[in-house]
């Protein structure tokens, strides 16, 4: 600031320090970091489901969540990082679900609960389609999906092996092959559920689940012998 004589009058140091404290600073957004990230992941899922990979952007995610683009880039450096975070969160949910459903005698319930969970979310499978389509052209992204699917099958294999030991899962086929088949069956169902909802009406869905359990159960005479019937 200049006085009448043209000389510069310096702002007192304390005033400068006060102004600095009041000035907005970039950095970690205020609030619950984990909750904010989860909120943005949900918004990213909705945008990807609606727009696809090509149409999704950090700006659109920010608009959907009601935040600035800068808030989104704090959590996801770019669109690829956002896609990676979405797929990791999907498989985290898979893992958490299996962690609480480790009873090998009730594989039907595991499949049933998972189908109910995914069919209740209209964005879930459109997003999975987009993730898988993107992985076809991005080896690094495909490697993430391959790694997470391998872990999922490993946990399911452990559950099935325990079931084989207890005599409730057929033992003439290796557990890892049964796990792979169950994964393929459930993926196929859930892929077609949004396209053919009438095919998965409650009564028919229960019949499909029962047929799947029959395929992985021991023959009735063997099962009865092992269970002492």
Coordinates of C-alpha atoms in Angstrom, one line a residue:
X1 CA 0.0 0.0 0.0
X2 CA 1.4 3.5 -0.8
X3 CA 1.2 6.7 1.2
X4 CA 0.9 10.2 -0.3
X5 CA 4.6 10.5 -0.7
X6 CA 4.8 7.3 -2.9
X7 CA 6.6 5.2 -0.4
X8 CA 5.3 1.7 0.4
X9 CA 3.7 1.1 3.8
X10 CA 4.3 -2.4 5.0
X11 CA 1.4 -4.4 6.5
X12 CA 2.3 -5.3 10.1
X13 CA 3.6 -8.9 10.4
X14 CA 0.8 -10.0 12.8
X15 CA -1.8 -8.8 10.3
X16 CA -0.1 -10.9 7.5
X17 CA 0.0 -13.9 9.8
X18 CA -3.7 -13.5 10.5
X19 CA -4.6 -13.2 6.8
X20 CA -2.6 -16.3 6.1
X21 CA -4.6 -18.2 8.7
X22 CA -7.9 -17.1 7.2
X23 CA -6.9 -17.9 3.6
X24 CA -8.3 -21.2 2.2
X25 CA -5.7 -23.9 1.9
X26 CA -5.7 -26.9 -0.4
X27 CA -5.2 -30.3 1.1
X28 CA -7.1 -33.0 2.8
X29 CA -10.9 -32.3 2.7
X30 CA -12.5 -31.7 6.0
X31 CA -14.7 -34.4 7.5
X32 CA -14.5 -38.2 7.7
X33 CA -12.0 -39.3 5.1
X34 CA -13.4 -42.9 4.9
X35 CA -17.0 -41.8 4.6
X36 CA -16.2 -39.2 2.0
X37 CA -14.3 -41.7 -0.1
X38 CA -17.2 -44.2 0.2
X39 CA -19.6 -41.5 -0.9
X40 CA -17.5 -40.7 -4.0
X41 CA -17.1 -44.4 -4.9
X42 CA -20.9 -44.7 -4.8
X43 CA -21.2 -41.7 -7.1
X44 CA -18.5 -43.1 -9.4
X45 CA -20.5 -46.4 -9.6
X46 CA -23.7 -44.5 -10.5
X47 CA -21.9 -42.5 -13.2
X48 CA -20.1 -45.5 -14.7
X49 CA -23.4 -47.4 -14.8
X50 CA -25.1 -44.6 -16.6
X51 CA -22.3 -43.2 -18.8
X52 CA -20.0 -46.2 -19.3
X53 CA -16.2 -46.0 -19.1
X54 CA -15.9 -43.6 -22.1
X55 CA -18.5 -41.2 -20.8
X56 CA -17.5 -41.2 -17.1
X57 CA -15.3 -38.4 -15.9
X58 CA -14.1 -37.0 -12.6
X59 CA -16.1 -33.9 -13.2
X60 CA -19.4 -35.9 -13.7
X61 CA -18.6 -37.9 -10.5
X62 CA -18.1 -34.6 -8.6
X63 CA -21.4 -33.2 -10.0
X64 CA -23.3 -36.4 -9.0
X65 CA -21.8 -36.3 -5.5
X66 CA -22.3 -32.5 -5.1
X67 CA -18.6 -31.8 -4.6
X68 CA -15.9 -30.0 -6.5
X69 CA -13.7 -31.8 -9.0
X70 CA -10.8 -31.0 -6.7
X71 CA -12.4 -33.0 -3.9
X72 CA -12.6 -36.0 -6.3
X73 CA -9.0 -35.7 -7.4
X74 CA -7.9 -35.7 -3.8
X75 CA -9.1 -39.3 -3.6
X76 CA -8.6 -40.4 -7.2
X77 CA -5.7 -38.9 -9.2
X78 CA -7.4 -39.7 -12.6
X79 CA -10.2 -41.7 -14.2
X80 CA -8.1 -44.9 -14.3
X81 CA -7.4 -44.6 -10.5
X82 CA -11.1 -44.1 -10.0
X83 CA -12.0 -47.3 -12.0
X84 CA -9.4 -49.2 -10.1
X85 CA -10.9 -48.1 -6.8
X86 CA -14.4 -49.1 -7.9
X87 CA -13.4 -52.6 -8.9
X88 CA -11.4 -53.0 -5.7
X89 CA -14.4 -52.0 -3.6
X90 CA -16.6 -54.5 -5.5
X91 CA -14.3 -57.3 -4.6
X92 CA -13.9 -56.1 -1.1
X93 CA -17.6 -56.6 -0.8
X94 CA -17.3 -60.1 -2.2
X95 CA -14.6 -60.9 0.3
X96 CA -16.6 -59.5 3.3
X97 CA -19.7 -61.4 2.2
X98 CA -17.9 -64.8 2.0
X99 CA -16.1 -64.0 5.3
X100 CA -19.5 -64.0 7.1
X101 CA -20.9 -67.0 5.1
X102 CA -18.4 -69.8 5.6
X103 CA -20.8 -72.6 6.4
X104 CA -20.2 -75.2 3.7
X105 CA -23.5 -76.9 4.5
X106 CA -25.4 -73.9 3.3
X107 CA -23.8 -72.9 -0.1
X108 CA -27.4 -72.4 -1.4
X109 CA -27.8 -69.6 1.1
X110 CA -24.5 -68.0 0.1
X111 CA -25.6 -67.9 -3.6
X112 CA -29.1 -66.8 -2.7
X113 CA -28.0 -63.9 -0.5
X114 CA -25.5 -62.7 -3.1
X115 CA -28.1 -62.8 -5.9
X116 CA -30.5 -60.9 -3.7
X117 CA -27.8 -58.3 -2.9
X118 CA -26.8 -57.8 -6.5
X119 CA -30.3 -57.8 -7.9
X120 CA -31.4 -55.1 -5.4
X121 CA -28.8 -52.7 -6.8
X122 CA -29.6 -51.6 -10.3
X123 CA -26.2 -50.1 -10.9
X124 CA -24.2 -53.2 -9.8
X125 CA -24.1 -55.3 -13.0
X126 CA -24.0 -52.4 -15.5
X127 CA -20.8 -51.4 -13.7
X128 CA -19.4 -54.9 -13.7
X129 CA -20.0 -55.1 -17.5
X130 CA -18.1 -51.8 -18.0
X131 CA -15.2 -53.0 -15.8
X132 CA -14.8 -56.3 -17.6
X133 CA -15.1 -54.6 -21.0
X134 CA -12.4 -52.1 -20.0
X135 CA -10.2 -54.9 -18.8
X136 CA -10.2 -56.5 -22.3
X137 CA -8.1 -53.5 -23.6
X138 CA -6.1 -52.6 -20.5
X139 CA -3.7 -55.4 -19.3
X140 CA -2.9 -53.7 -16.0
X141 CA -6.5 -53.3 -15.2
X142 CA -7.2 -56.9 -16.2
X143 CA -4.4 -58.1 -13.8
X144 CA -6.3 -56.5 -10.9
X145 CA -9.5 -58.3 -11.8
X146 CA -7.6 -61.6 -12.3
X147 CA -5.9 -61.2 -8.9
X148 CA -9.1 -60.4 -7.0
X149 CA -11.1 -63.2 -8.7
X150 CA -8.4 -65.7 -7.9
X151 CA -8.6 -64.7 -4.2
X152 CA -12.4 -65.0 -4.3
X153 CA -12.2 -68.6 -5.8
X154 CA -9.5 -69.5 -3.2
X155 CA -11.9 -68.6 -0.3
X156 CA -14.8 -70.4 -2.0
X157 CA -12.5 -73.4 -2.5
X158 CA -11.7 -73.5 1.2
X159 CA -15.4 -73.5 2.1
X160 CA -16.1 -76.3 -0.4
X161 CA -13.1 -78.4 0.8
X162 CA -14.6 -78.2 4.3
X163 CA -17.9 -79.3 2.9
X164 CA -16.2 -82.3 1.2
X165 CA -14.7 -83.2 4.5
X166 CA -18.1 -83.1 6.1
X167 CA -19.7 -85.1 3.3
X168 CA -22.1 -82.3 2.2
X169 CA -20.2 -81.5 -1.0
X170 CA -19.3 -84.0 -3.6
X171 CA -15.8 -85.3 -3.3
X172 CA -15.2 -86.8 -6.8
X173 CA -14.4 -83.3 -8.3
X174 CA -11.6 -81.1 -6.9
X175 CA -13.0 -78.3 -4.8
X176 CA -11.2 -75.7 -6.9
X177 CA -13.0 -76.8 -10.0
X178 CA -16.3 -76.7 -8.3
X179 CA -15.5 -73.2 -7.1
X180 CA -14.7 -72.2 -10.6
X181 CA -18.0 -73.6 -11.9
X182 CA -20.0 -71.9 -9.2
X183 CA -18.3 -68.6 -10.0
X184 CA -19.1 -69.0 -13.7
X185 CA -22.7 -70.0 -13.0
X186 CA -23.3 -67.0 -10.6
X187 CA -21.6 -64.6 -13.0
X188 CA -23.8 -65.9 -15.9
X189 CA -27.0 -65.5 -13.8
X190 CA -26.2 -62.1 -12.7
X191 CA -25.1 -61.0 -16.1
X192 CA -28.4 -61.9 -17.6
X193 CA -30.6 -60.9 -14.6
X194 CA -30.9 -57.2 -15.8
X195 CA -31.6 -58.3 -19.3
X196 CA -34.1 -61.1 -18.5
X197 CA -35.7 -60.3 -15.1
X198 CA -38.6 -62.6 -15.8
X199 CA -36.2 -65.6 -16.1
X200 CA -35.2 -65.0 -12.5
X201 CA -38.6 -64.7 -10.9
X202 CA -38.5 -65.8 -7.2
X203 CA -39.9 -69.2 -7.8
X204 CA -37.7 -70.0 -10.8
X205 CA -34.6 -68.6 -9.1
X206 CA -35.1 -71.0 -6.2
X207 CA -35.4 -73.9 -8.7
X208 CA -32.1 -72.8 -10.3
X209 CA -30.4 -72.6 -6.9
X210 CA -31.7 -76.0 -5.9
X211 CA -30.5 -77.5 -9.2
X212 CA -27.0 -76.0 -8.6
X213 CA -26.9 -77.5 -5.1
X214 CA -27.9 -80.8 -6.6
X215 CA -25.0 -80.6 -9.0
X216 CA -22.4 -80.1 -6.2
X217 CA -23.9 -82.4 -3.7
X218 CA -22.8 -86.1 -3.3
X219 CA -25.1 -88.7 -4.8
X220 CA -27.9 -89.3 -2.3
X221 CA -26.8 -92.8 -1.3
X222 CA -23.3 -91.6 -0.6
X223 CA -24.5 -88.5 1.3
X224 CA -26.8 -90.7 3.4
X225 CA -24.0 -93.1 4.3
X226 CA -21.7 -90.3 5.3
X227 CA -24.3 -88.7 7.4
X228 CA -25.2 -92.0 9.1
X229 CA -28.7 -92.1 7.6

